[in-house]
Short mmCIF file of C-alpha atoms in Angstrom, two decimals:
data_model
loop_
_atom_site.label_atom_id
_atom_site.label_comp_id
_atom_site.label_asym_id
_atom_site.label_seq_id
_atom_site.Cartn_x
_atom_site.Cartn_y
_atom_site.Cartn_z
CA MET E 8 4.91 -20.98 -8.81
CA ASN E 9 8.15 -22.90 -8.20
CA GLU E 10 7.91 -24.93 -5.12
CA ALA E 11 11.60 -25.41 -4.71
CA LYS E 12 11.96 -21.87 -3.86
CA SER E 13 11.70 -20.60 -0.24
CA PRO E 14 8.36 -18.96 0.47
CA ILE E 15 10.25 -15.59 1.05
CA ALA E 16 12.05 -15.94 -2.45
CA THR E 17 8.70 -16.83 -3.93
CA LEU E 18 6.91 -13.71 -2.89
CA VAL E 19 9.88 -11.50 -3.62
CA GLY E 20 10.01 -12.95 -7.18
CA ILE E 21 6.18 -12.40 -7.65
CA ALA E 22 6.48 -8.83 -6.25
CA ALA E 23 9.30 -8.09 -8.88
CA ASP E 24 7.21 -9.46 -11.83
CA PRO E 25 3.44 -9.23 -11.29
CA ASP E 26 2.52 -9.65 -15.00
CA ALA E 27 4.16 -13.00 -15.05
CA TYR E 28 2.13 -14.31 -12.17
CA VAL E 29 -1.11 -12.95 -13.60
CA THR E 30 -0.55 -14.39 -17.01
CA ALA E 31 0.38 -17.78 -15.46
CA TRP E 32 -2.65 -17.71 -13.06
CA LYS E 33 -5.06 -16.98 -16.02
CA ALA E 34 -3.50 -19.71 -17.99
CA ARG E 35 -3.83 -22.05 -15.14
CA THR E 36 -7.43 -21.32 -13.83
CA GLY E 37 -9.18 -19.85 -16.96
CA ARG E 38 -10.70 -17.29 -14.70
CA PRO E 39 -10.86 -13.48 -15.11
CA VAL E 40 -8.58 -11.08 -13.57
CA VAL E 41 -9.85 -7.56 -12.35
CA GLY E 42 -7.41 -4.77 -12.32
CA ALA E 43 -7.99 -2.27 -9.57
CA PHE E 44 -6.36 1.03 -8.71
CA PRO E 45 -5.35 2.26 -5.40
CA MET E 46 -6.30 2.76 -2.35
CA ASN E 47 -9.69 1.52 -1.09
CA PHE E 48 -11.03 -0.73 -3.69
CA PRO E 49 -12.92 -3.79 -1.78
CA ALA E 50 -11.07 -6.60 -3.54
CA GLU E 51 -13.22 -9.01 -1.62
CA ILE E 52 -16.02 -8.38 -4.01
CA ALA E 53 -14.06 -9.49 -6.95
CA HIS E 54 -12.48 -12.49 -5.21
CA ALA E 55 -16.04 -13.62 -4.39
CA MET E 56 -17.21 -14.00 -7.86
CA GLY E 57 -14.16 -16.15 -8.58
CA ALA E 58 -11.85 -13.45 -10.31
CA LEU E 59 -8.31 -12.65 -9.18
CA PRO E 60 -8.31 -9.09 -8.09
CA VAL E 61 -5.04 -7.28 -8.66
CA ILE E 62 -3.90 -3.86 -7.64
CA ILE E 63 -2.05 -2.50 -10.69
CA GLN E 64 1.58 -1.67 -9.82
CA GLU E 65 4.08 0.66 -11.00
CA SER E 66 6.37 -0.84 -13.57
CA ARG E 67 10.00 -0.48 -13.34
CA GLU E 68 10.21 0.07 -17.12
CA THR E 69 11.42 3.40 -18.51
CA ILE E 70 8.45 5.44 -19.52
CA THR E 71 8.52 6.01 -23.25
CA VAL E 72 5.30 5.54 -25.24
CA GLY E 73 3.41 7.03 -22.50
CA ARG E 74 5.52 10.19 -22.01
CA ASN E 75 3.26 12.21 -24.42
CA LEU E 76 -0.10 11.12 -22.80
CA LEU E 77 0.40 12.59 -19.34
CA THR E 78 2.47 15.69 -18.49
CA GLU E 79 5.68 15.37 -16.53
CA PHE E 80 3.90 16.85 -13.41
CA TYR E 81 1.70 13.81 -12.93
CA CYS E 82 3.15 11.45 -10.23
CA GLY E 83 5.45 8.51 -11.32
CA TYR E 84 2.74 5.78 -10.63
CA THR E 85 0.19 7.49 -12.78
CA ARG E 86 2.65 8.13 -15.74
CA SER E 87 3.71 4.45 -15.45
CA VAL E 88 0.14 3.30 -15.58
CA ALA E 89 -0.42 5.36 -18.59
CA ASP E 90 2.67 4.14 -20.29
CA GLN E 91 1.72 0.66 -19.42
CA ALA E 92 -1.68 0.90 -21.04
CA ALA E 93 -0.16 2.62 -24.07
CA LYS E 94 2.19 -0.38 -24.59
CA GLY E 95 -0.62 -3.03 -24.22
CA ARG E 96 0.78 -4.22 -20.86
CA LEU E 97 -2.79 -3.87 -19.26
CA GLY E 98 -4.33 -6.26 -21.61
CA ILE E 99 -3.86 -9.15 -19.22
CA TYR E 100 -6.90 -7.47 -17.38
CA ASP E 101 -10.40 -8.40 -18.13
CA ALA E 102 -12.00 -5.32 -16.33
CA PHE E 103 -10.88 -2.26 -14.28
CA PHE E 104 -12.37 -0.76 -11.04
CA LEU E 105 -11.41 2.22 -8.86
CA ALA E 106 -12.86 3.52 -5.75
CA ASP E 107 -10.75 6.56 -5.17
CA HIS E 108 -10.07 9.66 -7.40
CA CYS E 109 -7.24 12.06 -7.67
CA ILE E 110 -6.87 14.20 -10.69
CA GLN E 111 -3.82 12.44 -11.65
CA LEU E 112 -5.01 8.90 -11.26
CA LEU E 113 -8.10 9.99 -13.44
CA GLY E 114 -5.83 10.87 -16.17
CA ALA E 115 -4.02 7.50 -16.05
CA VAL E 116 -7.42 5.57 -15.91
CA ASP E 117 -8.62 7.70 -19.02
CA VAL E 118 -5.51 6.60 -20.90
CA THR E 119 -6.38 2.90 -19.82
CA ARG E 120 -10.00 3.32 -21.01
CA GLU E 121 -8.73 4.46 -24.29
CA SER E 122 -6.19 1.77 -24.71
CA GLU E 123 -8.54 -0.96 -23.69
CA PRO E 124 -11.90 0.27 -25.03
CA ASP E 125 -13.61 -3.22 -24.91
CA LYS E 126 -12.89 -3.87 -21.19
CA PRO E 127 -15.35 -2.86 -18.54
CA MET E 128 -14.42 0.10 -16.55
CA TYR E 129 -16.26 1.22 -13.29
CA PHE E 130 -15.45 4.43 -11.72
CA GLY E 131 -16.52 4.56 -8.18
CA GLN E 132 -15.86 7.26 -5.54
CA PHE E 133 -16.33 6.82 -1.86
CA MET E 134 -17.11 9.71 0.31
CA SER E 135 -13.87 11.33 1.49
CA SER E 136 -15.43 13.72 4.29
CA MET E 137 -15.57 11.00 6.69
CA GLY E 138 -17.49 12.66 9.64
CA GLU E 139 -20.51 13.79 7.98
CA PRO E 140 -23.90 12.47 9.21
CA TRP E 141 -24.82 11.02 5.67
CA THR E 142 -21.43 9.44 5.03
CA PRO E 143 -21.89 5.78 6.32
CA GLU E 144 -25.18 5.40 4.18
CA GLN E 145 -23.33 6.81 1.13
CA VAL E 146 -20.41 4.53 1.56
CA ARG E 147 -22.68 1.64 2.03
CA LEU E 148 -24.72 2.60 -1.30
CA LYS E 149 -21.42 2.72 -3.18
CA MET E 150 -20.25 -0.58 -1.68
CA ALA E 151 -23.55 -2.15 -2.92
CA GLU E 152 -22.92 -0.63 -6.33
CA PHE E 153 -19.53 -2.18 -6.66
CA ARG E 154 -21.26 -5.46 -5.89
CA THR E 155 -23.70 -4.88 -8.54
CA GLN E 156 -21.27 -3.97 -11.27
CA MET E 157 -19.17 -7.00 -10.50
CA GLU E 158 -22.21 -9.16 -10.73
CA ILE E 159 -22.90 -7.50 -14.10
CA PHE E 160 -19.40 -8.13 -15.26
CA ALA E 161 -19.65 -11.78 -14.03
CA GLY E 162 -23.06 -12.52 -15.35
CA ARG E 163 -24.14 -14.07 -11.96
CA GLN E 164 -25.00 -13.20 -8.56
CA ILE E 165 -22.55 -12.83 -5.87
CA THR E 166 -24.09 -14.55 -2.70
CA ASP E 167 -23.54 -13.30 0.96
CA ALA E 168 -21.98 -16.63 1.64
CA ASP E 169 -19.47 -16.29 -1.07
CA LEU E 170 -18.64 -12.63 0.18
CA ARG E 171 -18.28 -13.78 3.60
CA ALA E 172 -15.74 -16.57 2.55
CA SER E 173 -13.73 -13.93 0.63
CA ILE E 174 -13.66 -11.64 3.65
CA ARG E 175 -12.50 -14.43 5.95
CA THR E 176 -9.58 -15.23 3.50
CA PHE E 177 -8.65 -11.65 3.16
CA ASP E 178 -8.70 -10.94 6.85
CA THR E 179 -6.51 -14.08 7.51
CA GLY E 180 -3.79 -12.75 5.09
CA ARG E 181 -4.05 -9.31 6.74
CA GLN E 182 -3.62 -10.84 10.24
CA LEU E 183 -0.64 -12.97 9.02
CA LEU E 184 0.96 -9.78 7.56
CA ARG E 185 0.53 -7.92 10.71
CA ARG E 186 2.08 -10.71 12.66
CA LEU E 187 5.18 -10.20 10.59
CA TYR E 188 5.09 -6.50 11.20
CA GLU E 189 4.89 -7.18 15.03
CA ALA E 190 7.78 -9.46 14.90
CA ARG E 191 9.94 -6.91 13.25
CA ARG E 192 8.82 -4.24 15.48
CA ASP E 193 9.38 -6.47 18.51
CA GLY E 194 12.89 -7.51 17.35
CA ASP E 195 11.86 -11.09 16.79
CA ALA E 196 12.71 -11.44 13.02
CA THR E 197 15.38 -10.36 10.67
CA PHE E 198 13.05 -9.34 7.84
CA THR E 199 14.46 -6.48 5.62
CA ALA E 200 12.32 -3.55 4.65
CA SER E 201 12.28 -4.73 1.13
CA GLN E 202 11.26 -8.24 1.96
CA LEU E 203 8.26 -6.96 4.09
CA GLN E 204 7.32 -4.66 1.29
CA ALA E 205 7.51 -7.76 -1.07
CA PHE E 206 5.19 -9.63 1.09
CA ILE E 207 2.57 -6.94 1.05
CA LYS E 208 2.97 -6.14 -2.65
CA SER E 209 2.55 -9.88 -3.55
CA SER E 210 -0.60 -9.92 -1.51
CA MET E 211 -1.96 -7.22 -3.91
CA ILE E 212 -1.29 -9.51 -6.80
CA MET E 213 -1.63 -13.20 -5.92
CA ASP E 214 -4.41 -15.59 -5.41
CA ARG E 215 -5.07 -15.05 -1.61
CA ALA E 216 -5.23 -18.75 -0.53
CA GLU E 217 -1.79 -19.32 -2.11
CA HIS E 218 -0.44 -16.22 -0.41
CA ASN E 219 -1.78 -17.12 2.86
CA GLU E 220 -0.21 -20.52 2.64
CA LEU E 221 3.10 -18.95 1.85
CA LEU E 222 2.73 -16.43 4.77
CA GLY E 223 1.89 -19.09 7.29
CA ARG E 224 5.05 -20.93 6.36
CA ILE E 225 7.03 -17.68 6.87
CA VAL E 226 5.40 -16.99 10.20
CA ARG E 227 6.15 -20.61 11.42
CA GLU E 228 9.70 -20.79 10.05
CA HIS E 229 11.06 -17.36 10.21
CA ILE E 230 9.96 -15.67 13.39
CA VAL E 231 12.69 -16.36 15.89
CA PRO E 232 14.17 -14.08 18.77
CA VAL E 233 16.86 -11.91 17.35
CA GLU E 234 19.34 -9.97 19.60
CA ARG E 235 18.87 -6.30 19.58
CA ASP E 236 21.79 -4.46 18.10
CA GLU E 237 22.88 -0.73 17.77
CA ARG E 238 21.20 0.17 14.44
CA VAL E 239 19.20 3.15 14.34
CA ARG E 240 15.37 2.41 14.58
CA LEU E 241 13.46 4.34 12.06
CA HIS E 242 9.95 4.78 10.86
CA LEU E 243 8.92 5.19 7.21
CA SER E 244 6.11 7.49 6.26
CA GLY E 245 4.32 8.28 3.02
CA HIS E 246 3.97 6.73 -0.53
CA PHE E 247 0.07 6.44 -0.75
CA CYS E 248 -0.22 4.38 -3.99
CA HIS E 249 2.89 2.71 -4.84
CA ALA E 250 5.86 1.00 -3.63
CA PRO E 251 8.99 2.75 -2.78
CA ARG E 252 12.06 1.33 -5.04
CA THR E 253 13.59 -1.72 -3.18
CA GLU E 254 17.14 -0.08 -3.92
CA LEU E 255 15.93 2.91 -1.64
CA LEU E 256 14.86 0.69 1.18
CA ASP E 257 17.99 -1.41 0.93
CA LEU E 258 20.10 1.78 1.02
CA ILE E 259 18.40 3.02 4.28
CA GLU E 260 19.40 -0.28 5.94
CA GLU E 261 22.95 -0.37 4.31
CA CYS E 262 23.63 2.95 6.16
CA GLY E 263 23.05 1.43 9.49
CA ALA E 264 19.44 1.89 10.11
CA LEU E 265 16.64 -0.84 10.92
CA VAL E 266 13.07 0.04 9.64
CA VAL E 267 10.81 -1.16 12.50
CA ASP E 268 7.50 0.39 11.52
CA ASP E 269 5.74 2.46 8.60
CA ASP E 270 2.40 3.86 7.42
CA LEU E 271 3.10 3.28 3.57
CA PHE E 272 0.28 2.05 1.37
CA HIS E 273 2.66 -1.10 0.57
CA GLY E 274 2.73 -1.48 4.33
CA MET E 275 0.77 -0.98 7.44
CA ARG E 276 -1.72 1.30 5.62
CA TYR E 277 -2.92 -1.52 3.30
CA ILE E 278 -3.19 -4.31 6.22
CA SER E 279 -4.27 -2.24 9.20
CA THR E 280 -7.84 -3.02 9.44
CA ASP E 281 -9.85 -6.34 9.31
CA VAL E 282 -13.46 -6.49 7.70
CA GLY E 283 -15.14 -9.10 9.89
CA ALA E 284 -17.34 -11.90 8.27
CA GLN E 285 -20.33 -11.46 10.71
CA GLY E 286 -23.59 -10.00 9.60
CA ASP E 287 -24.25 -8.28 6.29
CA PRO E 288 -21.04 -8.40 4.41
CA ILE E 289 -21.88 -5.13 2.69
CA ASP E 290 -22.22 -3.39 5.91
CA ALA E 291 -18.97 -5.08 7.12
CA LEU E 292 -17.09 -3.69 4.06
CA SER E 293 -18.60 -0.28 4.58
CA GLN E 294 -17.49 -0.12 8.18
CA TRP E 295 -14.01 -1.48 7.25
CA TYR E 296 -13.79 1.57 4.73
CA LEU E 297 -14.65 3.96 7.56
CA ARG E 298 -12.41 2.20 10.06
CA ARG E 299 -9.37 2.26 7.96
CA ASN E 300 -9.06 6.02 8.07
CA VAL E 301 -9.08 5.88 12.11
CA ALA E 302 -6.59 3.03 12.06
CA VAL E 303 -4.11 4.74 9.66
CA PRO E 304 -5.29 8.31 8.92
CA CYS E 305 -4.93 9.56 5.38
CA PRO E 306 -4.50 13.26 4.28
CA THR E 307 -6.93 12.54 1.28
CA ARG E 308 -9.68 12.03 3.76
CA VAL E 309 -11.48 14.68 6.00
CA GLN E 310 -12.01 13.69 9.55
CA HIS E 311 -11.72 16.02 12.38
CA ASP E 312 -11.35 13.60 15.37
CA VAL E 313 -8.29 11.71 13.76
CA ASP E 314 -5.22 13.04 12.12
CA TRP E 315 -2.09 11.66 10.38
CA ASP E 316 0.28 13.66 12.53
CA ALA E 317 -1.07 12.64 15.86
CA TYR E 318 -1.17 9.08 14.67
CA LEU E 319 2.50 9.19 13.66
CA LEU E 320 3.54 10.49 17.00
CA ASP E 321 1.71 7.72 18.66
CA THR E 322 3.08 5.05 16.52
CA ILE E 323 6.61 6.23 17.01
CA GLU E 324 5.97 6.06 20.73
CA ARG E 325 4.79 2.48 20.50
CA SER E 326 7.53 1.19 18.02
CA GLY E 327 10.49 2.93 19.86
CA ALA E 328 11.60 4.49 16.47
CA GLU E 329 14.30 7.05 17.01
CA GLY E 330 13.64 9.00 13.79
CA VAL E 331 11.46 9.19 10.69
CA ILE E 332 12.15 9.18 6.89
CA VAL E 333 9.22 10.61 4.80
CA LEU E 334 9.11 9.29 1.44
CA MET E 335 7.19 11.78 -0.92
CA ALA E 336 6.39 10.66 -4.37
CA LYS E 337 6.99 13.69 -6.64
CA PHE E 338 3.98 15.71 -7.44
CA CYS E 339 1.80 13.86 -4.93
CA GLU E 340 -0.36 16.90 -3.91
CA PRO E 341 -2.25 15.48 -0.86
CA HIS E 342 1.16 14.48 0.83
CA MET E 343 2.87 17.90 -0.43
CA LEU E 344 0.08 19.90 1.34
CA PHE E 345 -0.05 17.94 4.68
CA TYR E 346 3.73 17.59 4.99
CA PRO E 347 4.24 20.97 6.91
CA GLU E 348 1.80 19.51 9.41
CA LEU E 349 3.94 16.48 9.91
CA ARG E 350 7.06 18.31 10.11
CA LYS E 351 5.65 20.76 12.75
CA ALA E 352 4.47 17.66 14.80
CA LEU E 353 7.86 15.92 14.60
CA ASP E 354 9.84 19.18 15.53
CA SER E 355 7.50 19.67 18.49
CA ARG E 356 8.78 16.36 19.91
CA ASP E 357 12.41 16.93 18.69
CA ILE E 358 12.09 13.66 16.57
CA PRO E 359 14.79 13.71 13.83
CA HIS E 360 13.31 13.27 10.25
CA LEU E 361 14.31 13.43 6.71
CA LEU E 362 12.31 14.15 3.64
CA ILE E 363 13.12 12.14 0.59
CA GLU E 364 11.21 12.97 -2.79
CA THR E 365 11.03 10.03 -5.00
CA GLU E 366 10.62 9.76 -8.75
CA HIS E 367 9.85 7.04 -11.22
CA GLU E 368 13.24 7.31 -12.94
CA GLY E 369 16.48 8.30 -11.24
CA LEU E 370 17.61 7.55 -7.88
CA PRO E 371 20.54 9.81 -6.72
CA VAL E 372 22.10 7.19 -4.72
CA GLU E 373 24.99 8.90 -3.28
CA SER E 374 23.19 12.15 -2.54
CA ILE E 375 20.59 10.26 -0.73
CA ARG E 376 23.31 8.26 1.20
CA THR E 377 24.88 11.36 2.40
CA ARG E 378 21.68 12.85 3.74
CA LEU E 379 20.81 9.32 5.38
CA GLU E 380 24.16 9.17 7.04
CA ALA E 381 23.82 12.69 8.30
CA LEU E 382 20.47 11.74 9.97
CA LEU E 383 21.73 8.78 11.55
CA GLU E 384 24.66 10.74 12.93
CA ARG E 385 22.24 13.22 14.29
CA ILE E 386 20.26 10.34 16.11
CA ARG E 387 23.45 8.66 17.57
CA ARG E 388 24.53 12.05 18.87
CA HIS E 389 21.12 12.42 20.33
CA ARG E 390 21.48 9.16 22.17
CA LEU E 391 24.67 10.51 23.92
CA ALA E 392 22.91 13.68 24.97
CA PRO E 393 22.32 14.08 28.71
CA VAL E 394 18.78 13.48 29.88
CA GLN E 395 17.09 16.59 31.08
CA VAL E 396 15.49 16.17 34.54
#
């Protein structure tokens, strides 16, 4: 890591090139790296046994070798993972773990298993029906199984003390990231949407102690009062597994918008919920999984007392967002199926919104720019409309 760089530039650089950081970390420490897949893998367990847990990211490389391994109606993230596996890019990982399944992700994981046959691969599956009476115990059993499988991989026991220490480290990182989010929401910082995404994406890659140190510097040095301006305040919604392209985030702000909040996986969805290091750490991690879906509901989970559309409306009210941009990864079936409910809820409150479908390759910049400008113009006209009393 180049100490001459600012902490912001360092995190942006690591987010842009995860493999370089992982390779350098392995060479520097001699310790293993565990590759994990989105969305709910308990990375604290891998960290507690001394490994570097890394959420495998979508590559910006054009998909070539992997094109004949998964069909075109798989999402861009899963096709990118398959392509990386086929090209040997995932050889930097020493084991692979996943805690969530969709049929597309399973396809990418199967390609990874075939491409790295000598690496341990553990398929977990947390309960997705969150309100059943047996769900908490089933989640706890699966969390304990993750610990057992990690101990088999490590060849040693993971103590409760080690696990609590890792939980404290991860909770500190989540709290620092939420502090940056609060500063953006309150108007006390000038972080761009792409910078904030880089802060979270780099946390999925880096040694957490190193990452926390850099985040602490950013909190101390870059949170200052900023005068409010006339830019339209927007909420970004969607993208459960991979990061939207930075060019798209930059384009949104170039058009005269200010992103004040989101529920992206590379955003508030990832950092919403602390674990807590008190008591039995497996119990704490199990409760963390259950609470995450209350903090930021997900359409891949079934829970009748919380829902994403109600959460979205409440979040917009708190942040003062004037409109919503829904970023939908092409062929993401859970999002496609739930979007009509989101649209209905937004229409019921007369909240302007725009759906942008994203893909691994190709960004129709001018077409998107035109649609964004139309959305922002609608919102500006809405500001001038007389208040109904």
